[in-house]
C-alpha cells in the first residue's frame, strides 16, 4: 500500500515536471528529454501484466492530453510496457528476489543490468514515438538525430535520478 | 472450445496489448491532422489501385456495348456531316456572282450501320459478309466504309445479309486521287486521279496505277476517293503513299498504297446509300446511247 501511494505521488510529480518543464526543453532544436518513460521502467514486477499495460497506456494518454497529440505517446508507452514485462525477468537472478515487491532500480538490479534494461525500453519507446510522430521517412537524418539526442538526454536524466535515489538510501543506512 | 479459451488466456496479454495499440492508432489517425492526411492519402492510393484493377477487368466486359454505341454514334454523325456538307455547298454557290441554282440541300447520302459477320483477307478474291440485307435497306452497288476509310462495294444482298467486295479483291477498282499533306502554309491540294487495285498478297497494301509523271508525290501523302465514280462520295480516306516508282512505260507512277483500314479486325462498318444513284446512272446510260445513235 505504501508502495502504491509512493508510486502515485512520484507519477504525479514526474508527469507535471514532464508537461511543464521538460517538454519545453529543446536542446539545439533537437533533444527533448522524455522522463515519463521512467514511470514504466520502475513499475513493480509483481503486478499483473494487464495492469502494467493499462498503466503504461494511461501514462502515455496523460501526456498526450497535455501535448495535444492524441494517441501518440500512448502508442509508444504501451509498447514500452509490453517490452518491460517481457524483458524484466531476463535481468533478474534468484538472489535479487528477496524483497516481497521487486521494483527495478540500481539497488535491486545493479547498475549494469539496470542500465541495459532501461536502455532497451528507452530506445524502443523513442523509436516508436518519433516514427509515429513523423509518419514518413522524409528527412530521415533529422529524425534520427532528434531521436538519438532525446534518447541520450532521457537516459542521462533517468540515470541521474536513480543514482540520487541509490545514494540517498545508502546514506540513510 | 476449451482449447480456444486456454489459448486466449495464455496469450491474453498480447491481445490486450494489440487492443490498446489499435486504440492508440485510431486516436493518432483521428486526432492528428498530419497523420490523418498521410493515412487517408495512402488509403486513397490503395483503393484507387483496386478500382483501377476493377476497371481494367470490367472494361473488357463492357467493350461490346461500347462498340455498338460508338458505331451507332458514328452513323449519326456521318449523316449529319452529309447534311451539313450539302448545306455548305448550296450556300457557297448561292453566294457566287454567277447565278447558280443552289444544290438541293436534301440529303444525298444516308448511312446505315452494319456489322461484319464473315471476313477473309488471305484469299485472292476476298469477300465480306454483313448482317444487314434488303430488309434493312442494303442493296447491291452501295458503298461500304469504316471509320478508318473505305471498305468496298456491296455486290449481293439477301433479305438479312449482304456480301461486300472489298478493296482486297482484284475485281474491285476504285477511283482515287492523291491529296498532298496539308502543312502550315499550304492548303491541301488535290493532285491527280488514278484507280486503286489489289492483286493479292499483303492485305495492308494496294496499288494505284496510271498516275501521271508530272504529279509531285511525297511518301505519306493521303489517297482519298475521287467522287467520280457513282459509288463513293468524294474525300473518303483510302490510305497513304507508302512507296512509288515509275511504271513500265515511264510516263506513269505506280504507287504502293498503305490502306488505312485494317481488314483483319474489321467489325463495324457503315453502308452508304446514294439517293440519286439511279437517276445519275440512267442519265449517263441515256447519254451514251444517244451519242452512239448519232
PDB file of N, CA, C and O in Angstrom, chain B residues 119-166:
ATOM      1  N   UNK B 119     -15.485 -12.619 -92.860  1.00  0.00           N
ATOM      2  CA  UNK B 119     -14.460 -11.768 -93.460  1.00  0.00           C
ATOM      3  C   UNK B 119     -13.266 -12.630 -93.833  1.00  0.00           C
ATOM      4  O   UNK B 119     -12.893 -13.531 -93.109  1.00  0.00           O
ATOM      5  N   UNK B 120     -12.680 -12.366 -94.976  1.00  0.00           N
ATOM      6  CA  UNK B 120     -11.445 -13.062 -95.325  1.00  0.00           C
ATOM      7  C   UNK B 120     -10.463 -12.053 -95.895  1.00  0.00           C
ATOM      8  O   UNK B 120     -10.856 -11.072 -96.524  1.00  0.00           O
ATOM      9  N   UNK B 121      -9.204 -12.262 -95.641  1.00  0.00           N
ATOM     10  CA  UNK B 121      -8.184 -11.377 -96.204  1.00  0.00           C
ATOM     11  C   UNK B 121      -7.089 -12.175 -96.908  1.00  0.00           C
ATOM     12  O   UNK B 121      -6.254 -11.601 -97.595  1.00  0.00           O
ATOM     13  N   UNK B 122      -7.109 -13.490 -96.716  1.00  0.00           N
ATOM     14  CA  UNK B 122      -5.958 -14.277 -97.169  1.00  0.00           C
ATOM     15  C   UNK B 122      -6.150 -14.834 -98.582  1.00  0.00           C
ATOM     16  O   UNK B 122      -5.199 -15.288 -99.207  1.00  0.00           O
ATOM     17  N   UNK B 123      -7.387 -14.820 -99.094  1.00  0.00           N
ATOM     18  CA  UNK B 123      -7.587 -15.358-100.434  1.00  0.00           C
ATOM     19  C   UNK B 123      -7.296 -14.300-101.500  1.00  0.00           C
ATOM     20  O   UNK B 123      -7.038 -13.150-101.176  1.00  0.00           O
ATOM     21  N   UNK B 124      -7.352 -14.738-102.728  1.00  0.00           N
ATOM     22  CA  UNK B 124      -7.176 -13.764-103.808  1.00  0.00           C
ATOM     23  C   UNK B 124      -8.452 -12.954-103.966  1.00  0.00           C
ATOM     24  O   UNK B 124      -8.430 -11.741-104.082  1.00  0.00           O
ATOM     25  N   UNK B 125      -9.594 -13.670-103.977  1.00  0.00           N
ATOM     26  CA  UNK B 125     -10.870 -12.971-104.073  1.00  0.00           C
ATOM     27  C   UNK B 125     -11.515 -12.958-102.693  1.00  0.00           C
ATOM     28  O   UNK B 125     -12.128 -13.930-102.278  1.00  0.00           O
ATOM     29  N   UNK B 126     -11.340 -11.865-102.010  1.00  0.00           N
ATOM     30  CA  UNK B 126     -11.875 -11.778-100.657  1.00  0.00           C
ATOM     31  C   UNK B 126     -13.276 -11.191-100.687  1.00  0.00           C
ATOM     32  O   UNK B 126     -13.590 -10.334-101.518  1.00  0.00           O
ATOM     33  N   UNK B 127     -14.102 -11.660 -99.777  1.00  0.00           N
ATOM     34  CA  UNK B 127     -15.448 -11.110 -99.626  1.00  0.00           C
ATOM     35  C   UNK B 127     -15.750 -10.899 -98.158  1.00  0.00           C
ATOM     36  O   UNK B 127     -15.207 -11.584 -97.290  1.00  0.00           O
ATOM     37  N   UNK B 128     -16.631  -9.958 -97.901  1.00  0.00           N
ATOM     38  CA  UNK B 128     -17.052  -9.676 -96.532  1.00  0.00           C
ATOM     39  C   UNK B 128     -18.553  -9.845 -96.470  1.00  0.00           C
ATOM     40  O   UNK B 128     -19.270  -9.421 -97.385  1.00  0.00           O
ATOM     41  N   UNK B 129     -19.048 -10.471 -95.409  1.00  0.00           N
ATOM     42  CA  UNK B 129     -20.493 -10.619 -95.228  1.00  0.00           C
ATOM     43  C   UNK B 129     -20.955  -9.704 -94.107  1.00  0.00           C
ATOM     44  O   UNK B 129     -20.326  -9.638 -93.055  1.00  0.00           O
ATOM     45  N   UNK B 130     -22.047  -8.995 -94.370  1.00  0.00           N
ATOM     46  CA  UNK B 130     -22.603  -8.094 -93.361  1.00  0.00           C
ATOM     47  C   UNK B 130     -23.923  -8.641 -92.842  1.00  0.00           C
ATOM     48  O   UNK B 130     -24.594  -9.428 -93.519  1.00  0.00           O
ATOM     49  N   UNK B 131     -24.319  -8.219 -91.655  1.00  0.00           N
ATOM     50  CA  UNK B 131     -25.553  -8.731 -91.044  1.00  0.00           C
ATOM     51  C   UNK B 131     -26.768  -7.880 -91.389  1.00  0.00           C
ATOM     52  O   UNK B 131     -27.741  -7.870 -90.670  1.00  0.00           O
ATOM     53  N   UNK B 132     -26.689  -7.121 -92.463  1.00  0.00           N
ATOM     54  CA  UNK B 132     -27.858  -6.339 -92.886  1.00  0.00           C
ATOM     55  C   UNK B 132     -28.186  -6.704 -94.336  1.00  0.00           C
ATOM     56  O   UNK B 132     -27.276  -6.899 -95.139  1.00  0.00           O
ATOM     57  N   UNK B 133     -29.444  -6.749 -94.657  1.00  0.00           N
ATOM     58  CA  UNK B 133     -29.846  -7.109 -96.003  1.00  0.00           C
ATOM     59  C   UNK B 133     -30.876  -6.154 -96.548  1.00  0.00           C
ATOM     60  O   UNK B 133     -31.005  -5.022 -96.064  1.00  0.00           O
ATOM     61  N   UNK B 134     -31.604  -6.601 -97.549  1.00  0.00           N
ATOM     62  CA  UNK B 134     -32.577  -5.718 -98.198  1.00  0.00           C
ATOM     63  C   UNK B 134     -33.636  -5.235 -97.213  1.00  0.00           C
ATOM     64  O   UNK B 134     -34.175  -4.140 -97.350  1.00  0.00           O
ATOM     65  N   UNK B 135     -33.931  -6.054 -96.221  1.00  0.00           N
ATOM     66  CA  UNK B 135     -34.937  -5.656 -95.237  1.00  0.00           C
ATOM     67  C   UNK B 135     -34.517  -4.385 -94.504  1.00  0.00           C
ATOM     68  O   UNK B 135     -35.342  -3.592 -94.079  1.00  0.00           O
ATOM     69  N   UNK B 136     -33.201  -4.231 -94.345  1.00  0.00           N
ATOM     70  CA  UNK B 136     -32.704  -3.041 -93.667  1.00  0.00           C
ATOM     71  C   UNK B 136     -32.336  -1.930 -94.651  1.00  0.00           C
ATOM     72  O   UNK B 136     -31.823  -0.896 -94.248  1.00  0.00           O
ATOM     73  N   UNK B 137     -32.539  -2.192 -95.931  1.00  0.00           N
ATOM     74  CA  UNK B 137     -32.262  -1.144 -96.904  1.00  0.00           C
ATOM     75  C   UNK B 137     -30.930  -1.253 -97.598  1.00  0.00           C
ATOM     76  O   UNK B 137     -30.523  -0.330 -98.291  1.00  0.00           O
ATOM     77  N   UNK B 138     -30.218  -2.360 -97.398  1.00  0.00           N
ATOM     78  CA  UNK B 138     -28.936  -2.517 -98.078  1.00  0.00           C
ATOM     79  C   UNK B 138     -29.174  -3.154 -99.446  1.00  0.00           C
ATOM     80  O   UNK B 138     -29.802  -4.211 -99.541  1.00  0.00           O
ATOM     81  N   UNK B 139     -28.704  -2.488-100.487  1.00  0.00           N
ATOM     82  CA  UNK B 139     -28.905  -3.016-101.830  1.00  0.00           C
ATOM     83  C   UNK B 139     -27.553  -3.121-102.532  1.00  0.00           C
ATOM     84  O   UNK B 139     -26.604  -2.454-102.116  1.00  0.00           O
ATOM     85  N   UNK B 140     -27.442  -3.923-103.582  1.00  0.00           N
ATOM     86  CA  UNK B 140     -26.176  -4.014-104.303  1.00  0.00           C
ATOM     87  C   UNK B 140     -25.744  -2.653-104.832  1.00  0.00           C
ATOM     88  O   UNK B 140     -26.583  -1.778-105.074  1.00  0.00           O
ATOM     89  N   UNK B 141     -24.440  -2.503-104.992  1.00  0.00           N
ATOM     90  CA  UNK B 141     -23.798  -1.297-105.512  1.00  0.00           C
ATOM     91  C   UNK B 141     -23.744  -0.159-104.515  1.00  0.00           C
ATOM     92  O   UNK B 141     -23.330   0.939-104.848  1.00  0.00           O
ATOM     93  N   UNK B 142     -24.149  -0.417-103.307  1.00  0.00           N
ATOM     94  CA  UNK B 142     -23.934   0.604-102.282  1.00  0.00           C
ATOM     95  C   UNK B 142     -22.484   0.517-101.820  1.00  0.00           C
ATOM     96  O   UNK B 142     -21.858  -0.532-101.890  1.00  0.00           O
ATOM     97  N   UNK B 143     -21.965   1.637-101.347  1.00  0.00           N
ATOM     98  CA  UNK B 143     -20.571   1.621-100.896  1.00  0.00           C
ATOM     99  C   UNK B 143     -20.502   1.401 -99.391  1.00  0.00           C
ATOM    100  O   UNK B 143     -21.417   1.777 -98.655  1.00  0.00           O
ATOM    101  N   UNK B 144     -19.425   0.780 -98.979  1.00  0.00           N
ATOM    102  CA  UNK B 144     -19.259   0.434 -97.571  1.00  0.00           C
ATOM    103  C   UNK B 144     -17.983   1.091 -97.065  1.00  0.00           C
ATOM    104  O   UNK B 144     -16.924   0.968 -97.679  1.00  0.00           O
ATOM    105  N   UNK B 145     -18.086   1.815 -95.957  1.00  0.00           N
ATOM    106  CA  UNK B 145     -16.894   2.432 -95.374  1.00  0.00           C
ATOM    107  C   UNK B 145     -16.817   2.061 -93.903  1.00  0.00           C
ATOM    108  O   UNK B 145     -17.805   1.633 -93.305  1.00  0.00           O
ATOM    109  N   UNK B 146     -15.643   2.175 -93.346  1.00  0.00           N
ATOM    110  CA  UNK B 146     -15.484   2.024 -91.898  1.00  0.00           C
ATOM    111  C   UNK B 146     -14.969   3.366 -91.383  1.00  0.00           C
ATOM    112  O   UNK B 146     -14.625   4.246 -92.176  1.00  0.00           O
ATOM    113  N   UNK B 147     -14.923   3.554 -90.078  1.00  0.00           N
ATOM    114  CA  UNK B 147     -14.434   4.839 -89.569  1.00  0.00           C
ATOM    115  C   UNK B 147     -13.033   5.200 -90.062  1.00  0.00           C
ATOM    116  O   UNK B 147     -12.671   6.370 -90.098  1.00  0.00           O
ATOM    117  N   UNK B 148     -12.231   4.197 -90.445  1.00  0.00           N
ATOM    118  CA  UNK B 148     -10.862   4.486 -90.896  1.00  0.00           C
ATOM    119  C   UNK B 148     -10.793   4.808 -92.377  1.00  0.00           C
ATOM    120  O   UNK B 148      -9.839   5.445 -92.822  1.00  0.00           O
ATOM    121  N   UNK B 149     -11.724   4.349 -93.160  1.00  0.00           N
ATOM    122  CA  UNK B 149     -11.641   4.576 -94.596  1.00  0.00           C
ATOM    123  C   UNK B 149     -12.554   3.640 -95.354  1.00  0.00           C
ATOM    124  O   UNK B 149     -13.442   3.015 -94.774  1.00  0.00           O
ATOM    125  N   UNK B 150     -12.299   3.550 -96.672  1.00  0.00           N
ATOM    126  CA  UNK B 150     -13.233   2.763 -97.472  1.00  0.00           C
ATOM    127  C   UNK B 150     -13.017   1.270 -97.275  1.00  0.00           C
ATOM    128  O   UNK B 150     -11.916   0.816 -96.981  1.00  0.00           O
ATOM    129  N   UNK B 151     -14.080   0.525 -97.467  1.00  0.00           N
ATOM    130  CA  UNK B 151     -14.017  -0.931 -97.338  1.00  0.00           C
ATOM    131  C   UNK B 151     -14.287  -1.581 -98.683  1.00  0.00           C
ATOM    132  O   UNK B 151     -13.486  -2.354 -99.184  1.00  0.00           O
ATOM    133  N   UNK B 152     -15.420  -1.264 -99.281  1.00  0.00           N
ATOM    134  CA  UNK B 152     -15.730  -1.898-100.563  1.00  0.00           C
ATOM    135  C   UNK B 152     -17.124  -1.554-101.038  1.00  0.00           C
ATOM    136  O   UNK B 152     -17.702  -0.553-100.622  1.00  0.00           O
ATOM    137  N   UNK B 153     -17.641  -2.420-101.894  1.00  0.00           N
ATOM    138  CA  UNK B 153     -18.938  -2.175-102.517  1.00  0.00           C
ATOM    139  C   UNK B 153     -19.809  -3.408-102.346  1.00  0.00           C
ATOM    140  O   UNK B 153     -19.326  -4.543-102.481  1.00  0.00           O
ATOM    141  N   UNK B 154     -21.070  -3.190-102.023  1.00  0.00           N
ATOM    142  CA  UNK B 154     -21.992  -4.313-101.865  1.00  0.00           C
ATOM    143  C   UNK B 154     -22.227  -4.953-103.236  1.00  0.00           C
ATOM    144  O   UNK B 154     -22.556  -4.247-104.195  1.00  0.00           O
ATOM    145  N   UNK B 155     -22.038  -6.259-103.341  1.00  0.00           N
ATOM    146  CA  UNK B 155     -22.248  -6.921-104.627  1.00  0.00           C
ATOM    147  C   UNK B 155     -23.530  -7.726-104.657  1.00  0.00           C
ATOM    148  O   UNK B 155     -24.136  -7.892-105.702  1.00  0.00           O
ATOM    149  N   UNK B 156     -23.944  -8.237-103.512  1.00  0.00           N
ATOM    150  CA  UNK B 156     -25.180  -9.012-103.484  1.00  0.00           C
ATOM    151  C   UNK B 156     -25.808  -8.850-102.119  1.00  0.00           C
ATOM    152  O   UNK B 156     -25.108  -8.659-101.132  1.00  0.00           O
ATOM    153  N   UNK B 157     -27.146  -8.860-102.096  1.00  0.00           N
ATOM    154  CA  UNK B 157     -27.765  -8.816-100.775  1.00  0.00           C
ATOM    155  C   UNK B 157     -29.018  -9.664-100.763  1.00  0.00           C
ATOM    156  O   UNK B 157     -29.769  -9.708-101.739  1.00  0.00           O
ATOM    157  N   UNK B 158     -29.205 -10.383 -99.671  1.00  0.00           N
ATOM    158  CA  UNK B 158     -30.421 -11.174 -99.481  1.00  0.00           C
ATOM    159  C   UNK B 158     -31.279 -10.445 -98.470  1.00  0.00           C
ATOM    160  O   UNK B 158     -31.041  -9.272 -98.162  1.00  0.00           O
ATOM    161  N   UNK B 159     -32.237 -11.147 -97.912  1.00  0.00           N
ATOM    162  CA  UNK B 159     -33.168 -10.472 -97.017  1.00  0.00           C
ATOM    163  C   UNK B 159     -32.441  -9.954 -95.764  1.00  0.00           C
ATOM    164  O   UNK B 159     -32.695  -8.837 -95.321  1.00  0.00           O
ATOM    165  N   UNK B 160     -31.566 -10.789 -95.238  1.00  0.00           N
ATOM    166  CA  UNK B 160     -30.940 -10.399 -93.977  1.00  0.00           C
ATOM    167  C   UNK B 160     -29.427 -10.198 -94.059  1.00  0.00           C
ATOM    168  O   UNK B 160     -28.823  -9.763 -93.097  1.00  0.00           O
ATOM    169  N   UNK B 161     -28.834 -10.595 -95.174  1.00  0.00           N
ATOM    170  CA  UNK B 161     -27.378 -10.473 -95.269  1.00  0.00           C
ATOM    171  C   UNK B 161     -26.999  -9.793 -96.576  1.00  0.00           C
ATOM    172  O   UNK B 161     -27.782  -9.758 -97.520  1.00  0.00           O
ATOM    173  N   UNK B 162     -25.791  -9.282 -96.596  1.00  0.00           N
ATOM    174  CA  UNK B 162     -25.296  -8.798 -97.863  1.00  0.00           C
ATOM    175  C   UNK B 162     -23.796  -9.080 -97.956  1.00  0.00           C
ATOM    176  O   UNK B 162     -23.114  -9.185 -96.941  1.00  0.00           O
ATOM    177  N   UNK B 163     -23.313  -9.210 -99.180  1.00  0.00           N
ATOM    178  CA  UNK B 163     -21.911  -9.533 -99.406  1.00  0.00           C
ATOM    179  C   UNK B 163     -21.236  -8.313-100.014  1.00  0.00           C
ATOM    180  O   UNK B 163     -21.767  -7.685-100.929  1.00  0.00           O
ATOM    181  N   UNK B 164     -20.063  -8.016 -99.471  1.00  0.00           N
ATOM    182  CA  UNK B 164     -19.327  -6.848 -99.921  1.00  0.00           C
ATOM    183  C   UNK B 164     -18.058  -7.299-100.625  1.00  0.00           C
ATOM    184  O   UNK B 164     -17.370  -8.190-100.149  1.00  0.00           O
ATOM    185  N   UNK B 165     -17.777  -6.686-101.755  1.00  0.00           N
ATOM    186  CA  UNK B 165     -16.492  -6.916-102.401  1.00  0.00           C
ATOM    187  C   UNK B 165     -15.546  -5.829-101.911  1.00  0.00           C
ATOM    188  O   UNK B 165     -15.701  -4.655-102.252  1.00  0.00           O
ATOM    189  N   UNK B 166     -14.604  -6.199-101.086  1.00  0.00           N
ATOM    190  CA  UNK B 166     -13.731  -5.177-100.516  1.00  0.00           C
ATOM    191  C   UNK B 166     -12.652  -4.732-101.496  1.00  0.00           C
ATOM    192  O   UNK B 166     -12.550  -5.252-102.606  1.00  0.00           O
TER     193      UNK B 166
END
